[in-house]
XYZ file of C-alpha atoms in Angstrom:
495
model
C -24.663 41.956 7.238
C -20.994 42.945 7.115
C -20.977 43.602 10.870
C -22.585 40.232 11.555
C -20.095 38.471 9.275
C -17.157 40.173 11.026
C -18.467 38.980 14.384
C -18.612 35.428 13.089
C -15.012 35.656 11.897
C -13.827 36.957 15.266
C -15.448 33.968 16.965
C -13.775 31.645 14.478
C -10.373 33.153 15.198
C -10.791 32.989 18.985
C -11.678 29.305 18.758
C -8.954 28.621 16.197
C -6.547 26.952 18.595
C -9.023 24.938 20.569
C -10.742 22.441 18.335
C -9.075 19.050 18.647
C -8.391 16.218 16.201
C -10.672 14.778 13.567
C -11.739 16.186 10.217
C -15.524 16.804 10.252
C -16.734 20.054 8.649
C -13.316 21.612 9.172
C -11.629 21.455 12.563
C -9.273 24.219 13.528
C -5.672 24.089 14.659
C -4.782 22.278 17.862
C -2.953 18.950 18.418
C -3.507 17.399 14.982
C -0.579 15.183 14.012
C 0.653 14.632 17.561
C -1.381 11.426 17.810
C 0.842 9.940 15.080
C 4.012 10.897 16.937
C 3.002 9.379 20.265
C 1.168 6.257 19.080
C 2.424 5.302 15.606
C 5.702 7.043 14.916
C 8.002 4.526 16.580
C 6.400 1.660 14.687
C 7.966 3.076 11.535
C 11.396 2.415 13.077
C 10.883 -1.347 13.526
C 8.124 -3.971 13.385
C 6.110 -2.023 15.932
C 4.065 -3.013 18.954
C 4.755 -6.712 18.369
C 8.148 -6.091 20.030
C 6.424 -5.769 23.431
C 7.555 -9.319 24.262
C 10.918 -9.322 22.431
C 14.279 -9.684 24.190
C 17.806 -8.590 23.410
C 16.617 -6.118 20.781
C 17.646 -2.476 20.897
C 14.327 -1.380 19.367
C 12.348 -2.776 22.306
C 13.113 0.368 24.308
C 10.198 2.012 22.458
C 7.681 -0.642 23.521
C 9.028 -2.385 26.624
C 12.349 -1.351 28.184
C 12.649 -4.754 29.894
C 13.316 -6.264 26.457
C 16.787 -4.708 26.461
C 17.981 -7.549 28.696
C 19.884 -9.989 26.525
C 21.843 -7.363 24.642
C 25.312 -8.918 24.715
C 27.554 -6.149 23.411
C 27.582 -2.455 22.644
C 25.326 -1.596 19.720
C 24.723 1.566 17.780
C 22.019 2.067 15.169
C 21.328 4.939 12.789
C 18.271 5.189 10.582
C 16.877 7.024 7.594
C 13.271 7.112 6.408
C 11.294 8.354 3.436
C 7.619 9.276 3.881
C 5.027 9.498 1.125
C 1.536 10.673 2.109
C -1.751 10.941 0.240
C -4.979 12.650 1.321
C -8.104 12.749 -0.805
C -11.821 13.361 -0.435
C -14.945 12.675 -2.434
C -18.015 14.692 -1.415
C -21.341 13.356 -2.671
C -24.350 15.618 -2.185
C -27.942 14.428 -2.430
C -31.124 16.363 -3.237
C -33.183 16.930 -0.120
C -36.932 17.240 0.277
C -36.909 21.049 0.452
C -34.070 22.108 -1.878
C -34.008 19.585 -4.697
C -31.409 21.312 -6.913
C -29.114 22.747 -4.227
C -26.897 19.659 -4.469
C -26.018 20.568 -8.086
C -24.083 23.599 -6.817
C -22.369 21.946 -3.860
C -21.434 18.796 -5.771
C -19.807 20.829 -8.544
C -22.215 19.519 -11.167
C -23.384 23.047 -12.005
C -21.111 26.117 -12.068
C -23.242 29.273 -11.712
C -22.577 32.321 -13.868
C -21.799 35.505 -11.846
C -24.310 37.412 -13.987
C -27.047 35.406 -12.252
C -26.170 36.622 -8.757
C -29.213 37.076 -6.519
C -31.574 35.416 -8.965
C -33.952 32.623 -8.086
C -32.534 29.271 -9.092
C -35.703 28.355 -10.988
C -35.535 31.673 -12.881
C -31.955 30.978 -13.941
C -33.013 27.529 -15.121
C -35.809 29.032 -17.221
C -33.845 31.972 -18.643
C -30.218 30.835 -18.993
C -29.482 28.331 -21.739
C -26.101 27.664 -20.089
C -27.751 26.110 -17.040
C -26.061 22.786 -17.641
C -25.797 20.069 -14.996
C -23.063 17.462 -15.402
C -23.901 13.795 -14.976
C -22.225 12.498 -11.795
C -19.865 9.532 -12.172
C -21.287 6.123 -11.349
C -19.706 2.763 -10.597
C -16.501 4.135 -9.071
C -15.009 3.193 -5.747
C -16.008 6.167 -3.598
C -12.524 6.247 -2.010
C -10.606 5.968 -5.287
C -8.500 8.629 -6.958
C -10.870 8.601 -9.946
C -13.836 9.533 -7.736
C -11.995 12.122 -5.631
C -12.753 15.841 -5.784
C -9.149 16.577 -4.836
C -5.937 14.810 -3.838
C -3.015 16.145 -1.811
C 0.412 14.494 -1.823
C 3.431 15.095 0.384
C 6.906 13.545 0.483
C 9.658 13.879 3.049
C 12.990 12.166 3.717
C 15.430 12.552 6.594
C 17.262 10.683 9.343
C 14.914 9.196 11.919
C 16.953 7.686 14.743
C 20.282 7.320 16.500
C 20.185 4.575 19.135
C 22.867 3.318 21.528
C 22.765 0.324 23.859
C 25.377 -1.224 26.126
C 25.450 -3.898 28.873
C 27.160 -2.800 32.120
C 27.830 -4.202 35.591
C 26.782 -2.099 38.576
C 26.229 -3.094 42.212
C 27.018 -6.738 41.432
C 24.245 -6.858 38.854
C 24.123 -6.849 35.062
C 22.242 -3.948 33.497
C 21.484 -2.829 29.982
C 21.422 0.901 29.328
C 20.136 2.490 26.125
C 19.536 5.947 24.725
C 17.941 7.261 21.548
C 17.318 10.448 19.632
C 14.419 10.203 17.202
C 13.205 12.598 14.578
C 9.543 12.034 13.789
C 7.858 14.182 11.139
C 4.506 15.731 11.965
C 2.095 16.204 9.070
C -1.550 17.170 9.008
C -3.785 18.225 6.155
C -7.507 18.755 5.816
C -9.628 20.408 3.176
C -13.349 20.962 2.760
C -14.572 22.629 -0.422
C -18.105 22.990 0.977
C -17.652 24.473 4.426
C -21.204 25.638 5.142
C -22.307 27.893 7.972
C -24.912 27.453 9.171
C -24.908 23.801 8.120
C -28.302 22.837 6.761
C -28.124 19.130 7.587
C -26.647 18.608 11.039
C -26.982 20.040 14.524
C -23.486 18.941 15.612
C -22.129 22.483 15.221
C -24.920 24.206 17.138
C -25.808 26.355 14.138
C -28.510 24.415 12.316
C -30.959 26.942 10.828
C -34.707 26.838 11.440
C -36.835 25.233 8.771
C -37.650 27.531 5.890
C -41.328 26.822 5.352
C -43.247 30.108 5.396
C -43.254 32.937 2.887
C -41.509 35.239 5.366
C -38.842 32.704 6.382
C -35.278 33.173 5.150
C -31.798 31.933 6.038
C -28.467 32.986 4.562
C -26.079 30.028 4.312
C -22.452 31.023 3.671
C -20.207 28.816 1.541
C -16.450 28.664 2.151
C -13.465 26.609 1.076
C -11.565 25.416 4.165
C -7.925 24.263 4.233
C -5.669 23.383 7.182
C -1.981 22.438 6.968
C 0.702 21.528 9.478
C 4.285 20.401 8.898
C 7.228 20.068 11.252
C 9.536 17.805 13.207
C 9.321 16.346 16.678
C 12.540 15.291 18.391
C 12.233 12.737 21.167
C 15.042 11.902 23.544
C 14.708 8.532 25.240
C 16.708 6.614 27.820
C 16.025 3.200 29.289
C 17.590 0.825 31.779
C 16.800 -2.854 32.329
C 17.990 -5.762 34.437
C 17.183 -9.392 35.208
C 15.477 -9.058 38.590
C 14.946 -12.796 39.059
C 15.809 -15.794 36.933
C 14.248 -15.212 33.501
C 12.260 -12.250 34.859
C 13.349 -8.858 33.568
C 12.239 -5.350 34.449
C 12.895 -2.024 32.779
C 12.333 1.689 33.190
C 12.077 4.197 30.347
C 12.103 8.001 30.086
C 11.087 10.165 27.138
C 11.279 13.881 26.452
C 9.471 15.400 23.478
C 10.420 18.697 21.883
C 9.475 20.031 18.478
C 8.013 22.701 16.272
C 5.558 22.879 13.401
C 4.556 25.462 10.819
C 0.781 25.855 10.789
C -1.581 27.395 8.291
C -5.347 27.709 8.007
C -7.313 29.254 5.140
C -11.009 30.090 5.017
C -12.011 31.499 1.624
C -15.569 32.561 0.973
C -17.089 31.425 -2.317
C -20.558 32.889 -1.905
C -23.845 32.454 -0.118
C -27.285 30.962 -0.564
C -30.405 32.840 0.466
C -32.901 30.129 1.346
C -36.435 31.475 1.129
C -39.860 30.218 2.122
C -41.432 27.562 -0.026
C -40.242 24.482 -1.891
C -36.880 24.791 -3.708
C -36.825 28.595 -3.532
C -33.333 29.967 -3.102
C -30.812 32.357 -4.618
C -27.065 31.998 -5.005
C -24.614 34.903 -5.154
C -20.842 34.949 -5.376
C -19.102 36.792 -2.565
C -15.462 37.123 -1.531
C -13.808 37.184 1.848
C -10.456 35.783 2.861
C -9.121 34.722 6.241
C -5.680 33.197 6.729
C -3.946 32.161 9.932
C -0.208 31.491 9.698
C 2.201 30.750 12.515
C 3.996 28.143 14.560
C 3.403 25.676 17.357
C 6.051 24.490 19.816
C 5.603 21.215 21.675
C 7.086 19.848 24.880
C 6.370 16.767 26.974
C 7.948 14.312 29.405
C 6.858 10.732 30.160
C 7.781 7.547 32.027
C 7.225 3.883 31.231
C 7.655 0.604 33.113
C 8.042 -2.824 31.590
C 8.502 -6.449 32.563
C 9.294 -9.623 30.655
C 9.317 -13.314 31.494
C 11.416 -15.630 29.339
C 11.172 -19.369 28.765
C 12.814 -21.554 26.154
C 9.965 -21.468 23.636
C 7.967 -18.481 24.792
C 8.331 -15.028 26.275
C 5.729 -12.667 27.696
C 6.016 -8.914 28.063
C 3.945 -6.127 29.599
C 4.433 -2.383 29.539
C 2.771 0.646 31.116
C 3.188 4.219 29.916
C 2.171 6.570 32.703
C -0.064 9.583 31.977
C 1.938 12.547 30.741
C 1.365 16.096 29.564
C 2.120 17.709 26.213
C 2.249 21.484 26.094
C 1.658 23.405 22.880
C 2.666 27.047 22.659
C 1.172 28.673 19.578
C 1.456 32.052 17.907
C -0.447 33.034 14.771
C -0.830 36.057 12.561
C -4.377 36.265 11.311
C -5.115 38.223 8.162
C -8.681 39.006 7.173
C -9.151 41.049 4.009
C -5.885 42.929 4.591
C -6.211 43.467 8.346
C -3.730 41.601 10.554
C -3.970 40.480 14.177
C -1.436 38.545 16.281
C -2.807 35.822 18.553
C -0.873 33.598 20.955
C -1.511 31.183 23.789
C -0.663 27.850 25.407
C -2.742 24.677 25.285
C -2.093 21.510 27.251
C -3.335 17.971 26.967
C -2.702 15.379 29.657
C -2.462 12.074 27.828
C -4.051 9.072 29.544
C -2.034 5.970 30.367
C -1.133 3.268 27.869
C -1.106 -0.465 28.633
C 0.379 -3.233 26.499
C 0.850 -6.999 26.675
C 2.560 -9.288 24.212
C 3.682 -12.835 23.641
C 6.469 -14.277 21.492
C 6.588 -17.919 20.465
C 9.698 -19.677 19.145
C 8.511 -22.930 17.497
C 11.839 -23.268 15.687
C 15.228 -21.662 16.073
C 14.678 -19.974 12.705
C 11.107 -18.838 13.290
C 9.520 -16.341 15.708
C 5.856 -15.370 15.968
C 4.700 -12.360 17.991
C 1.334 -10.989 19.101
C 0.553 -7.863 21.119
C -2.378 -5.817 22.363
C -2.205 -2.200 23.445
C -4.801 0.123 24.913
C -4.227 3.864 24.775
C -6.588 5.349 27.339
C -7.154 8.603 25.481
C -10.711 9.011 26.732
C -9.083 9.861 30.086
C -7.276 12.828 28.526
C -7.775 16.197 30.168
C -7.405 19.488 28.327
C -6.368 22.979 29.302
C -6.987 25.827 26.861
C -5.831 29.419 26.821
C -9.445 30.394 26.127
C -12.322 28.214 27.295
C -13.948 26.282 24.456
C -17.019 24.120 24.946
C -17.073 22.817 21.361
C -13.848 20.801 21.150
C -14.052 17.047 20.663
C -11.825 14.939 22.912
C -9.833 11.977 21.660
C -11.330 8.514 22.051
C -9.606 5.358 23.265
C -7.304 3.582 20.849
C -6.996 -0.205 20.834
C -4.078 -1.691 18.904
C -3.646 -5.269 17.685
C -0.231 -6.265 16.347
C 1.074 -9.492 14.827
C 4.506 -10.202 13.385
C 6.511 -13.095 12.053
C 10.294 -13.335 11.713
C 12.024 -15.994 9.651
C 15.797 -16.410 9.575
C 16.681 -19.038 6.965
C 20.381 -18.240 7.189
C 22.596 -16.701 9.844
C 23.048 -13.623 7.648
C 19.414 -13.139 6.540
C 16.090 -12.443 8.256
C 12.659 -11.807 6.724
C 9.885 -10.069 8.668
C 6.217 -9.359 8.177
C 3.969 -7.273 10.394
C 0.309 -6.303 10.639
C -1.315 -3.745 12.920
C -4.940 -2.675 13.270
C -6.159 0.184 15.422
C -8.805 2.869 15.688
C -8.086 6.534 15.113
C -8.412 9.051 17.947
C -11.297 10.967 16.324
C -14.891 10.063 15.502
C -16.268 11.179 12.109
C -19.517 13.110 11.909
C -22.559 10.873 11.693
C -20.791 7.857 13.211
C -23.132 5.671 15.237
C -20.487 4.895 17.872
C -19.098 8.077 19.401
C -16.557 6.139 21.495
C -14.649 4.504 18.635
C -12.687 6.022 15.784
C -12.438 4.635 12.237
C -10.201 1.610 11.756
C -6.743 1.855 10.211
C -4.712 -1.032 8.840
C -0.922 -1.155 8.625
C 1.167 -3.699 6.732
C 4.940 -3.899 6.679
C 7.590 -6.130 5.163
C 11.265 -6.147 6.036
C 14.556 -7.804 5.305
C 17.760 -7.755 7.384
C 21.337 -8.678 6.533
C 24.296 -9.425 8.836
C 27.942 -9.054 7.806
C 31.222 -8.045 9.494
C 29.795 -6.959 12.860
C 27.102 -5.004 11.078
C 23.409 -5.302 10.400
C 21.344 -3.454 7.822
C 17.539 -3.421 7.882
C 15.136 -2.439 5.122
C 11.434 -2.024 5.852
C 8.444 -0.895 3.836
C 5.333 0.118 5.778
C 1.920 1.152 4.454
C -0.984 2.579 6.431
C -4.450 2.906 4.896
C -7.372 4.767 6.469
C -10.856 5.048 4.964
C -13.749 6.773 6.679
C -16.779 8.910 5.926
C -18.513 11.912 7.470
C -22.248 11.419 7.001
C -24.916 14.125 6.918
C -28.513 14.271 5.770
C -27.412 16.285 2.732
C -24.153 14.577 1.808
C -21.491 11.967 2.536
C -17.784 12.852 2.526
C -15.557 9.883 1.668
C -12.048 10.395 3.043
C -8.916 8.427 2.199
C -5.464 8.636 3.749
C -2.340 6.634 2.917
C 1.130 6.800 4.426
C 4.038 4.839 2.920
C 7.332 4.695 4.802
C 10.583 3.212 3.555
C 13.119 2.844 6.351
C 16.791 1.894 6.296
C 18.668 1.195 9.546
C 22.364 0.445 9.909
C 23.625 -1.102 13.145
C 27.164 -1.525 14.441
C 27.524 -4.736 16.475
C 30.685 -4.603 18.596
């Protein structure tokens, strides 16, 4: 058994760097967190994708470089942000037709005594007066803190951007040139207190055991606690140039270079195992210990191009933008420790990100009021992947469709109020989802206020993202909740 278990661990380690995205039973380290950097991160710096059709705004370089046209004077902006993140999960196990009481163990309603190792569950029930099963909570919101099995919180604060923009005259034409350095934090966390292998209730991991129906049938199901963590910073360097090509028709070109590093960690701790025997509800549980930890770093690099155009009228403006496909390279190096034995693993993975297409419209019904709408499609299903070691089990990202709406109200020359809403699907598909081409929906709300005084502008914005989704199996449902709050302060010099 020990030899077989060691072989399983070696396979886990070799595939460690090649599972992609999502949560599921417990995906291993790859590009988790990068999807936030490339698709959401810049929205935390402003009102987001709704700026696709904006003009004369320094922040438009992130969404449509053509929107830089209209910048009248040199501007410089510096920003600071504070992130607060929450992850939590509520696993609800159900009795199944063959193992009616197995859910008591996995749901934490019954804590077995080590003295009962390798005993039949029904024998323990008959002989041990401490066989006590807790009553599960009822009437709670499955995604609430009160119902959660665990909750993880993380906070981080740092500068997030330095942006410069200036209008210039070259070749008898007016141009606007801008550059930015952005610091975007990368966070990822996942935990599964009932990582089961083989999994008794799904065939998605290619390890579903045969049915245990005869007296000679038996399956050993191992029980682990899984935890994956990633934390780091991604620096992006951006430049953009824009000009009015024809009357009221602007075009722009943008460049971006991504460079960063993250500290990665993965733990797989064995709790014990179940021996599932032939017959109805016949099984034994035994505690067992084994510990695997992978600790190391990932380094990221990427370069991309974008093209934008904008058409301006008195009461309306329309903008479009295209981000060309680009490649992100991830160089990873990990030290794996298994029960005191260490091994160093390293390699390089690449993902070629599909193109991104956006269109937006801004309406100016009043000189104090602006309304903006935008749609964006991130063609992530066109991604292609290159792994240091071939892996046939990874799950590719799915397309991401983004809807954005914003309103800006400026009651006074020195004050502006903004509100923004975005809705989009995540890049992963949970287990048991009926649509394998669409990720769970996230909602983002933000409110902001801006003040002008003495050639300066200061912006405050609060942004909240909420994601709820569930992994569904025959044996259980895992209710997952994620929340990200961002408070941003930007100070701009208006010369």
